[in-house]
Structure formats: C-alpha cells, structure tokens
C-alpha cells in the first residue's frame, strides 16, 4: 500500500533550482513514487496540494519534504536520499561548502559588483528583486515567468528613464559579454547583434549562424511580450541603442514571435534611424520564417548560405491524417503553426494563432494539434520542459498510439541550461512509440557543434531511434507537412 510522508523543516533554505535537482534525485530512489522538496511558498503549497499531499500550516520560511512511497518500508532510504541530495546542493564544484548566499539582490551586488543582475524567482516576487537591481543602477535579466504585465511595463518605463535595460520577464536566452545566460548556445564571437523577444527563436538564429560560420557579438533577450501593444517595444529600443553603440556589431537582427503590428512598425521606424543596419525576423501570417530571414541576413553579410544539415532517413506514414506537434520552444511552435496552417488549415493549440483554436486543459483534440509545453500555463509549479521532459514524453506516447496521428513533429533545444543529454530520454521514447506504430517522427534539433550536449551526437542518437532530424525548424515543419499531405492522398 502506498505511503505518504510530509515533513516540515522550519528555517531550512535552498534556492528553487537546487531544490528541483534535489526532488529529481530523490524521485529516482527505489521505492519513491513521487518526491517534492520545496520552499513553502503559496505557489508551491498549491502544487503540493494538487499532487494530493495534505500539508499542515506552514510559512514561506519553511522547507517541505513531501514523499509518496510504494510502502512505508521505503521511508528511511527516501529520507536519507533527501539529506544526501540537500548536502550535495550545499557543495561547490570542488566539494567545499558553499558560502551562504546573499538574501537580497542589493546585498549580492554589494558583495560581487557587476553591471547585470539575473533574477530567477517565482514571478510574483520578481518585481521586488528587479527593482532592487535597477535602484542599484544595473541592468536586469528576468528569467522568471508569470510576472503581471503591468509590473513589466512599470519596470521597463523606469529602466528606460534611467538608461538601463530590462531583459524579460520570461527572458530565457541571452549572450552578454561572451557569456551565455539562461538557455544559451555556445557560439563564437562575431559581428552580429541579436535583439530577441523570443528565447528559442533567438536560439534558432544562433544555431543557423553558427552552422554558417558566423559569430555573434551579443544576444539581448527582451521578453516575449516586449513587442506587444501593452509594452510597446520599450526594451527592444534600448537593446537596439546598446548594439548600435557597439563598434564590433556590423548587423543587427530582431527576432520575435508574432508582434503587435503597430508596435513592430514603430520599432522598425526607430531602427531605420540607427547607424547599424537592422533586419527584422518577426513571425506572422505571410511573413518569412526564421530560417529564411537568417539566410537573408547571411546575404547582407556576404556569406554563402550552407546546406542545412539533416540526419536520418525519410520516414513513411502509416495511416492517420493529423499533424501532432510537441514543442518545448514557444516560438518554434508558433513558427510551425504558421507554416502548417497555411498548408493544412486550422491548428489547435494551447498557444493558438486565433482564440477559436484554443485547446482545453486536456490538450487533446481531433485534427491537427500543436502544444507548447514551455508555455506559462504548463510550467506553473513545474520545471521548464527543456529541463524536465516528463510531461512531453507522456504526450508523445499518447499521440503515437492515436491512429489519427499521421506525423509527430518535435523540437529539441540544446545549450547551457538545457538537459545534459536530452536524446538519452527522448530517443528511447521515440523508439518505443514507433514500436507501437510506424508513425513518422520529425525533429528540429536546435543547437551548435560546441554546445555541451554536442549537436551531431544528439541528432545521430535521435536518427538512430527512427526520427528524421533537421537543424532548421522551418525545414522540419515543411518535411512534416509533406508527409501529412502524402498520407492524406
């Protein structure tokens, strides 16, 4: 009989990233069916209750250890695993004890200095930390999602007035001073500057430029809502100013998921007055895809467009008529939907191109479906799917077994911050899915040869499992569409 154990540890503390790893380590212990070790924030308490745990009264200064065990005999080993994982989280890479971290952003800046603060806390708390950094006179990158839009607007207006840059909220990718932040690819320094209102869109451009032998001076993420009507491109303008003032930057490209048309037009007019040429890669109906715009940028630079690599042999559809997309990158999902909708018609999604195509909470529907597992609605209380693929792998098995599925389209995004070896879990899942049905699986593997995971090694592992793998998301999508159309004939 399963056994539930909930333990409150008053005054214990570790940051959310460390506790995520602790939870994963403990969950892998034999006899542990589920494990969640977390600070007792309001959100975490909701998540724990949603998982079926019954909690006593807590405060935000408490750490909660919640375990679901196959039976009570597994408890001693599970608690030992918790203590071991927490002890490991307190060690640095040399095995020494980590110095107690500063408890505020301002105190961290006083201790370490610097001109950029990276904020990664629950969205409800991001405003306080970001304002603390802005008051200290430094730029801010806000990794946190679920930050209210009115708070984003207030922060960016203040930053603009002070000549500072707010990157984000929900800014997952940046390259600043040669250092990758968040989910960033390893690229050589070079003459291109990127302003990105899209994390995975930025990574797609980084990967393609790297494959073409072109380096990047900086990639400044500005958050996915910056080019919305509510924000008005405030940080995009500041980022353009920064890159225009950098003598190493010869060309700038602005990357975004579908923007507000009036904001895009205003920012394009602003960029036209800068000294550095700016190309816009803004997704939208009838607009060029990211690969096409990157190829145009290569033309601006006088660099020949290479043949984008493909791994694996062509797949053969085995019935079904629906395209099913399972994405970790919101912009890659947007791009795929735009391309597919033009050929196949309406695509249902949790980030739909129009409200009438929105999926309900089940994420299941007849016809063509594309899901962004990195969307805010699916990451509340969970790690991003580029870190924890569990939810996407569950859906992969479901859609593969569905006889209506003609083709499965997926993305794999490499780089610092992402899973150490995504193919180690995805390739067996693809092979298992194809063992049930010979459904074609097409993958866009976005990364570089110098990424920690190794682009070729990941792509070859996925191809060996039966997938067809492309570096370009647009090329992968077009391939998937052609297979659906072939299956429909």
Coordinates of C-alpha atoms in Angstrom, one line a residue:
X1 CA 0.0 0.0 0.0
X2 CA 1.3 3.5 -0.9
X3 CA 2.5 5.6 2.0
X4 CA 2.6 9.4 2.2
X5 CA 5.1 11.3 4.2
X6 CA 5.1 15.1 4.7
X7 CA 7.7 16.8 6.8
X8 CA 8.2 20.5 7.6
X9 CA 11.7 21.8 8.2
X10 CA 11.3 25.3 9.7
X11 CA 14.1 27.7 8.7
X12 CA 15.8 25.4 6.2
X13 CA 16.5 27.1 2.9
X14 CA 17.8 26.3 -0.6
X15 CA 17.0 28.0 -3.9
X16 CA 14.4 26.7 -6.3
X17 CA 16.9 25.4 -8.8
X18 CA 18.8 23.4 -6.2
X19 CA 15.5 22.0 -4.8
X20 CA 14.4 21.0 -8.3
X21 CA 17.5 18.8 -8.6
X22 CA 17.0 17.5 -5.0
X23 CA 13.5 16.5 -5.9
X24 CA 14.6 14.7 -9.1
X25 CA 17.4 12.9 -7.2
X26 CA 15.0 11.7 -4.5
X27 CA 12.3 10.7 -7.0
X28 CA 14.9 8.3 -8.6
X29 CA 15.3 6.5 -5.3
X30 CA 13.9 2.9 -5.4
X31 CA 10.5 2.8 -3.6
X32 CA 9.8 6.5 -4.2
X33 CA 6.8 7.1 -6.4
X34 CA 6.9 10.9 -6.2
X35 CA 9.0 13.5 -4.4
X36 CA 8.7 17.2 -4.0
X37 CA 11.2 19.2 -1.8
X38 CA 10.3 22.8 -2.0
X39 CA 10.1 26.1 0.0
X40 CA 6.5 26.6 1.3
X41 CA 5.6 29.5 -1.0
X42 CA 2.0 29.9 -1.8
X43 CA 2.5 28.5 -5.3
X44 CA 4.5 25.5 -4.1
X45 CA 1.8 24.7 -1.5
X46 CA -0.8 24.8 -4.2
X47 CA 1.3 22.5 -6.3
X48 CA 1.8 20.0 -3.4
X49 CA -1.9 20.0 -2.7
X50 CA -2.5 19.4 -6.4
X51 CA -0.3 16.4 -6.2
X52 CA -2.5 15.0 -3.4
X53 CA -0.4 15.9 -0.4
X54 CA -2.0 17.1 2.8
X55 CA 0.0 19.8 4.5
X56 CA -0.1 21.3 8.0
X57 CA 0.1 25.0 8.4
X58 CA 3.4 26.4 7.0
X59 CA 5.2 29.7 6.4
X60 CA 7.3 30.8 3.5
X61 CA 10.4 30.2 5.6
X62 CA 9.7 26.5 5.9
X63 CA 11.0 23.8 3.6
X64 CA 8.5 21.0 2.8
X65 CA 9.6 17.4 2.2
X66 CA 6.7 15.5 0.6
X67 CA 7.2 11.9 -0.4
X68 CA 4.8 9.3 -1.9
X69 CA 6.3 5.8 -1.3
X70 CA 5.4 2.4 -2.6
X71 CA 5.2 1.3 1.0
X72 CA 6.3 2.6 4.4
X73 CA 9.4 0.5 4.4
X74 CA 10.9 2.8 1.8
X75 CA 10.8 5.8 4.1
X76 CA 14.3 5.5 5.8
X77 CA 16.1 5.3 2.4
X78 CA 14.0 8.1 1.0
X79 CA 14.8 10.5 3.9
X80 CA 18.5 9.5 3.6
X81 CA 18.3 10.4 -0.1
X82 CA 16.7 13.8 0.8
X83 CA 19.5 14.6 3.3
X84 CA 22.2 13.4 0.8
X85 CA 20.8 15.5 -2.0
X86 CA 20.5 18.6 0.2
X87 CA 24.0 18.2 1.4
X88 CA 25.2 17.8 -2.2
X89 CA 23.4 21.0 -3.1
X90 CA 25.4 22.9 -0.4
X91 CA 28.7 21.8 -2.0
X92 CA 30.5 23.7 -4.7
X93 CA 32.2 22.1 -7.7
X94 CA 35.4 21.4 -5.7
X95 CA 33.4 19.7 -2.9
X96 CA 33.7 22.6 -0.4
X97 CA 30.8 24.1 1.5
X98 CA 29.1 26.9 -0.4
X99 CA 29.2 30.3 1.3
X100 CA 25.8 31.3 2.5
X101 CA 24.2 33.3 -0.4
X102 CA 23.1 36.9 -0.1
X103 CA 19.5 37.1 0.8
X104 CA 18.7 40.2 -1.3
X105 CA 19.7 41.4 -4.8
X106 CA 21.2 44.6 -3.5
X107 CA 23.4 42.7 -1.0
X108 CA 24.6 40.4 -3.8
X109 CA 25.5 43.4 -5.9
X110 CA 27.4 44.9 -3.0
X111 CA 29.3 41.7 -2.4
X112 CA 30.1 40.8 -6.1
X113 CA 29.7 44.0 -8.1
X114 CA 28.8 43.7 -11.7
X115 CA 26.5 45.6 -14.1
X116 CA 23.8 42.9 -14.7
X117 CA 21.6 41.1 -12.3
X118 CA 19.8 37.9 -13.3
X119 CA 16.5 37.4 -11.4
X120 CA 15.1 33.9 -11.2
X121 CA 12.5 33.7 -8.6
X122 CA 8.7 32.9 -8.7
X123 CA 7.0 35.5 -10.9
X124 CA 5.1 37.0 -8.0
X125 CA 8.4 38.0 -6.3
X126 CA 10.3 39.2 -9.4
X127 CA 9.3 42.9 -9.2
X128 CA 10.9 43.4 -5.9
X129 CA 14.2 41.8 -6.9
X130 CA 14.3 43.6 -10.3
X131 CA 13.6 47.0 -8.8
X132 CA 16.3 46.3 -6.2
X133 CA 18.7 45.9 -9.0
X134 CA 17.5 48.9 -11.0
X135 CA 17.8 51.0 -7.9
X136 CA 21.5 49.8 -7.7
X137 CA 22.0 51.1 -11.2
X138 CA 22.4 47.8 -13.1
X139 CA 20.6 46.1 -16.0
X140 CA 18.3 43.2 -15.2
X141 CA 17.6 39.9 -16.9
X142 CA 14.4 38.4 -15.5
X143 CA 14.3 34.7 -16.1
X144 CA 11.0 34.4 -14.1
X145 CA 7.7 33.9 -15.9
X146 CA 4.2 34.6 -14.7
X147 CA 5.0 38.2 -14.0
X148 CA 2.0 40.5 -14.4
X149 CA 2.2 42.7 -17.5
X150 CA 1.5 45.9 -15.6
X151 CA 4.6 45.2 -13.4
X152 CA 6.7 44.6 -16.6
X153 CA 5.5 47.9 -18.0
X154 CA 6.4 49.8 -14.8
X155 CA 9.9 48.2 -14.6
X156 CA 10.7 48.9 -18.3
X157 CA 9.5 52.5 -18.1
X158 CA 11.7 53.2 -15.1
X159 CA 14.7 51.4 -16.6
X160 CA 14.3 53.4 -19.9
X161 CA 14.3 56.6 -18.0
X162 CA 17.5 55.6 -16.2
X163 CA 19.3 54.3 -19.4
X164 CA 19.1 50.8 -18.1
X165 CA 17.9 47.6 -19.8
X166 CA 15.3 45.2 -18.5
X167 CA 15.6 41.8 -20.3
X168 CA 12.4 39.9 -19.8
X169 CA 10.3 38.9 -17.9
X170 CA 10.4 35.3 -19.2
X171 CA 13.7 36.0 -20.8
X172 CA 15.3 32.6 -21.2
X173 CA 18.2 33.3 -23.5
X174 CA 21.0 35.9 -23.7
X175 CA 24.6 36.2 -24.6
X176 CA 26.2 39.2 -22.8
X177 CA 29.9 39.9 -22.8
X178 CA 30.6 36.5 -24.4
X179 CA 28.7 34.7 -21.6
X180 CA 25.6 32.7 -22.3
X181 CA 22.8 33.3 -19.8
X182 CA 19.8 31.0 -19.3
X183 CA 19.2 28.6 -22.2
X184 CA 22.1 29.8 -24.4
X185 CA 24.1 28.1 -27.1
X186 CA 27.8 28.2 -27.3
X187 CA 28.8 30.4 -30.2
X188 CA 31.9 32.1 -31.4
X189 CA 32.3 35.9 -31.0
X190 CA 31.4 37.8 -34.2
X191 CA 29.9 40.8 -35.9
X192 CA 26.1 40.1 -35.5
X193 CA 24.0 41.5 -32.7
X194 CA 20.6 40.0 -31.8
X195 CA 17.6 41.5 -30.1
X196 CA 15.2 38.7 -29.2
X197 CA 11.6 38.9 -28.0
X198 CA 11.8 35.1 -28.2
X199 CA 14.2 32.7 -26.5
X200 CA 14.0 29.7 -28.8
X201 CA 13.7 32.0 -31.8
X202 CA 17.0 33.5 -30.7
X203 CA 18.5 30.0 -30.3
X204 CA 17.3 29.1 -33.8
X205 CA 19.1 32.1 -35.3
X206 CA 22.2 31.4 -33.2
X207 CA 22.3 27.8 -34.4
X208 CA 21.9 28.7 -38.0
X209 CA 24.5 31.5 -37.9
X210 CA 27.0 29.1 -36.1
X211 CA 26.4 26.5 -38.8
X212 CA 27.2 29.1 -41.4
X213 CA 30.4 30.1 -39.6
X214 CA 29.1 33.5 -38.4
X215 CA 29.8 34.6 -34.8
X216 CA 27.6 36.8 -32.5
X217 CA 28.7 39.8 -30.5
X218 CA 25.7 39.8 -28.2
X219 CA 22.2 38.4 -28.0
X220 CA 19.9 40.6 -25.8
X221 CA 16.6 39.0 -24.9
X222 CA 13.8 41.4 -24.1
X223 CA 11.0 39.1 -23.1
X224 CA 8.2 37.6 -25.2
X225 CA 5.7 40.5 -24.5
X226 CA 8.1 43.4 -25.3
X227 CA 6.6 43.9 -28.8
X228 CA 3.1 43.6 -27.6
X229 CA 0.7 46.5 -27.6
X230 CA 0.9 46.6 -23.7
X231 CA 4.6 47.1 -23.6
X232 CA 5.3 48.8 -26.9
X233 CA 8.8 47.6 -27.5
X234 CA 10.5 49.6 -24.7
X235 CA 13.3 47.2 -24.1
X236 CA 13.7 46.5 -27.8
X237 CA 14.6 50.2 -28.4
X238 CA 17.1 50.2 -25.5
X239 CA 18.7 47.0 -26.8
X240 CA 18.9 48.4 -30.3
X241 CA 20.6 51.5 -28.8
X242 CA 23.2 49.3 -27.0
X243 CA 24.1 47.3 -30.1
X244 CA 24.2 50.4 -32.3
X245 CA 26.8 51.8 -29.9
X246 CA 28.9 48.7 -30.0
X247 CA 31.6 49.1 -32.7
X248 CA 32.0 45.3 -33.0
X249 CA 28.4 44.9 -34.3
X250 CA 28.0 45.3 -38.0
X251 CA 24.5 44.0 -38.4
X252 CA 21.6 43.6 -36.0
X253 CA 18.7 41.2 -36.3
X254 CA 15.5 41.5 -34.3
X255 CA 13.7 38.2 -33.6
X256 CA 10.2 37.8 -32.3
X257 CA 7.2 35.7 -32.1
X258 CA 4.1 37.4 -33.7
X259 CA 4.3 41.1 -32.5
X260 CA 1.6 43.7 -32.4
X261 CA 1.6 45.2 -35.9
X262 CA 1.6 48.8 -34.8
X263 CA 4.5 48.2 -32.4
X264 CA 6.5 46.4 -35.0
X265 CA 6.0 49.3 -37.4
X266 CA 7.1 51.8 -34.8
X267 CA 10.2 49.9 -33.8
X268 CA 11.2 49.4 -37.5
X269 CA 10.9 53.2 -38.0
X270 CA 13.1 53.7 -34.9
X271 CA 15.7 51.3 -36.2
X272 CA 15.8 53.0 -39.6
X273 CA 17.5 56.0 -37.9
X274 CA 20.3 54.0 -36.3
X275 CA 23.7 53.7 -37.9
X276 CA 23.8 49.9 -37.8
X277 CA 21.7 48.1 -40.4
X278 CA 18.8 46.1 -38.7
X279 CA 17.0 43.2 -40.2
X280 CA 13.6 42.1 -38.7
X281 CA 12.7 38.4 -38.3
X282 CA 9.2 38.8 -37.0
X283 CA 6.9 35.8 -37.3
X284 CA 3.4 36.3 -38.6
X285 CA 1.0 35.1 -41.2
X286 CA 2.5 35.5 -44.6
X287 CA 5.9 36.6 -43.1
X288 CA 9.2 34.8 -43.8
X289 CA 10.2 32.1 -41.4
X290 CA 13.3 32.4 -39.2
X291 CA 15.5 30.3 -41.5
X292 CA 14.5 32.4 -44.5
X293 CA 15.4 35.6 -42.6
X294 CA 18.6 34.2 -41.3
X295 CA 19.5 33.3 -44.9
X296 CA 18.7 36.9 -45.9
X297 CA 21.0 38.1 -43.1
X298 CA 23.8 35.9 -44.4
X299 CA 23.3 37.6 -47.7
X300 CA 23.6 41.0 -46.0
X301 CA 26.9 39.8 -44.6
X302 CA 28.2 38.4 -47.9
X303 CA 28.2 34.9 -46.5
X304 CA 27.1 31.9 -48.7
X305 CA 24.1 30.0 -47.3
X306 CA 25.1 26.5 -46.5
X307 CA 23.0 23.4 -46.9
X308 CA 21.3 23.0 -43.5
X309 CA 22.1 19.5 -42.1
X310 CA 19.6 16.7 -41.9
X311 CA 20.1 13.4 -40.1
X312 CA 18.1 10.1 -40.6
X313 CA 16.3 8.5 -43.4
X314 CA 12.9 9.7 -44.7
X315 CA 10.0 8.3 -42.7
X316 CA 6.9 6.6 -44.3
X317 CA 3.4 7.5 -42.9
X318 CA 1.4 4.5 -41.6
X319 CA -2.1 5.9 -41.8
X320 CA -3.7 8.8 -39.9
X321 CA -4.3 12.3 -41.3
X322 CA -3.3 14.6 -38.4
X323 CA -0.1 16.5 -37.6
X324 CA 0.7 16.5 -33.9
X325 CA 3.4 18.9 -32.7
X326 CA 5.0 18.6 -29.3
X327 CA 7.3 21.6 -28.6
X328 CA 9.4 22.9 -25.8
X329 CA 10.0 26.2 -27.6
X330 CA 7.1 28.6 -27.9
X331 CA 8.5 30.5 -30.9
X332 CA 9.4 27.3 -32.7
X333 CA 5.8 26.1 -32.0
X334 CA 4.5 29.5 -33.4
X335 CA 6.6 29.2 -36.5
X336 CA 5.5 25.6 -37.1
X337 CA 1.8 26.6 -36.7
X338 CA 2.1 29.5 -39.1
X339 CA 3.7 27.2 -41.8
X340 CA 1.3 24.3 -41.2
X341 CA -1.8 26.5 -41.1
X342 CA -1.0 27.9 -44.5
X343 CA -1.0 24.3 -45.9
X344 CA -3.3 22.3 -43.7
X345 CA -5.8 24.8 -42.2
X346 CA -6.6 25.3 -38.5
X347 CA -4.1 24.1 -35.9
X348 CA -5.4 23.6 -32.4
X349 CA -3.0 24.7 -29.6
X350 CA -2.6 25.9 -26.1
X351 CA -1.0 29.0 -27.8
X352 CA -3.3 29.2 -30.7
X353 CA -3.0 31.6 -33.7
X354 CA -6.6 32.6 -33.1
X355 CA -8.8 32.2 -30.0
X356 CA -11.3 29.8 -31.6
X357 CA -8.5 27.2 -32.0
X358 CA -7.5 27.1 -28.3
X359 CA -7.2 23.7 -26.7
X360 CA -8.9 22.9 -23.4
X361 CA -6.9 21.7 -20.4
X362 CA -6.8 18.1 -21.6
X363 CA -4.5 19.2 -24.5
X364 CA -6.3 16.6 -26.7
X365 CA -8.4 17.3 -29.8
X366 CA -9.2 15.8 -33.2
X367 CA -7.3 17.1 -36.2
X368 CA -4.0 19.0 -36.3
X369 CA -2.7 19.9 -32.8
X370 CA 0.5 21.6 -31.6
X371 CA 1.4 22.0 -28.0
X372 CA 3.9 24.4 -26.4
X373 CA 4.9 22.6 -23.2
X374 CA 7.0 25.7 -22.2
X375 CA 4.0 28.0 -22.0
X376 CA 3.4 29.7 -18.7
X377 CA 0.2 27.7 -18.2
X378 CA 2.1 24.4 -18.2
X379 CA 5.2 25.5 -16.2
X380 CA 3.4 26.7 -13.0
X381 CA 5.0 24.6 -10.3
X382 CA 7.0 22.6 -12.9
X383 CA 10.4 22.9 -14.4
X384 CA 10.6 24.1 -18.0
X385 CA 10.4 21.1 -20.4
X386 CA 13.9 21.9 -21.6
X387 CA 14.9 20.7 -18.1
X388 CA 12.2 18.2 -17.3
X389 CA 10.7 16.4 -20.3
X390 CA 8.3 14.2 -18.3
X391 CA 5.0 15.8 -19.4
X392 CA 6.0 15.9 -23.1
X393 CA 7.2 12.3 -23.1
X394 CA 3.8 11.3 -21.7
X395 CA 2.0 13.1 -24.6
X396 CA 4.4 11.5 -27.1
X397 CA 3.2 8.1 -26.1
X398 CA -0.4 9.1 -26.3
X399 CA -0.3 10.8 -29.7
X400 CA 1.9 8.0 -31.2
X401 CA -0.7 5.4 -30.2
X402 CA -3.6 7.5 -31.7
X403 CA -4.4 6.1 -35.1
X404 CA -5.5 9.6 -36.2
X405 CA -1.8 10.8 -35.9
X406 CA -0.1 10.8 -39.3
X407 CA 3.2 12.6 -38.3
X408 CA 4.7 13.8 -35.0
X409 CA 6.7 17.0 -35.1
X410 CA 9.0 17.9 -32.2
X411 CA 11.9 20.2 -31.2
X412 CA 15.0 19.6 -29.2
X413 CA 16.8 22.7 -28.0
X414 CA 20.4 22.3 -26.8
X415 CA 22.7 24.7 -25.0
X416 CA 23.7 25.7 -21.5
X417 CA 20.8 25.4 -19.0
X418 CA 19.0 22.7 -21.0
X419 CA 19.1 19.0 -20.2
X420 CA 22.6 17.5 -20.2
X421 CA 21.6 14.8 -22.7
X422 CA 18.0 15.2 -24.0
X423 CA 18.4 12.4 -26.5
X424 CA 19.1 9.9 -23.7
X425 CA 15.4 10.1 -22.7
X426 CA 13.8 11.2 -26.0
X427 CA 15.4 8.6 -28.3
X428 CA 14.1 5.6 -26.3
X429 CA 10.7 7.2 -26.1
X430 CA 10.6 7.7 -29.9
X431 CA 11.8 4.1 -30.5
X432 CA 9.1 2.9 -28.1
X433 CA 6.4 4.9 -29.8
X434 CA 7.5 3.7 -33.2
X435 CA 7.4 0.1 -31.9
X436 CA 3.7 0.6 -31.4
X437 CA 3.0 2.3 -34.7
X438 CA 5.4 3.2 -37.5
X439 CA 4.4 6.8 -37.2
X440 CA 7.0 9.2 -38.7
X441 CA 8.7 11.5 -36.2
X442 CA 10.4 14.7 -37.5
X443 CA 12.6 16.6 -35.1
X444 CA 14.1 20.1 -35.2
X445 CA 17.3 19.9 -33.2
X446 CA 18.4 23.4 -32.4
X447 CA 22.0 23.7 -31.3
X448 CA 25.6 24.1 -32.2
X449 CA 28.6 21.8 -32.5
X450 CA 30.2 23.3 -29.4
X451 CA 27.1 23.1 -27.2
X452 CA 27.7 20.9 -24.1
X453 CA 25.4 18.2 -25.5
X454 CA 27.0 18.1 -29.0
X455 CA 24.7 18.8 -31.9
X456 CA 25.8 15.9 -34.0
X457 CA 25.8 13.4 -31.1
X458 CA 22.2 14.3 -30.2
X459 CA 20.9 14.3 -33.8
X460 CA 22.5 11.0 -34.6
X461 CA 21.0 9.4 -31.5
X462 CA 17.6 10.6 -32.4
X463 CA 18.0 9.5 -36.0
X464 CA 19.1 6.0 -34.8
X465 CA 15.8 5.8 -32.9
X466 CA 13.9 6.4 -36.2
X467 CA 13.5 10.2 -36.3
X468 CA 14.3 12.4 -39.2
X469 CA 16.3 15.4 -37.7
X470 CA 16.8 18.9 -39.1
X471 CA 18.8 21.8 -37.8
X472 CA 16.1 24.2 -39.2
X473 CA 12.7 24.2 -37.5
X474 CA 11.1 25.6 -40.7
X475 CA 12.6 22.7 -42.8
X476 CA 11.5 20.2 -40.3
X477 CA 8.0 21.6 -40.3
X478 CA 7.8 21.6 -44.1
X479 CA 9.0 18.0 -44.1
X480 CA 6.3 17.0 -41.6
X481 CA 3.6 18.8 -43.7
X482 CA 4.7 17.0 -46.9
X483 CA 4.4 13.7 -45.0
X484 CA 0.9 14.6 -43.8
X485 CA -0.1 15.6 -47.3
X486 CA 1.4 12.4 -48.7
X487 CA -0.5 10.4 -46.1
X488 CA -3.7 12.1 -47.0
X489 CA -3.5 11.2 -50.6

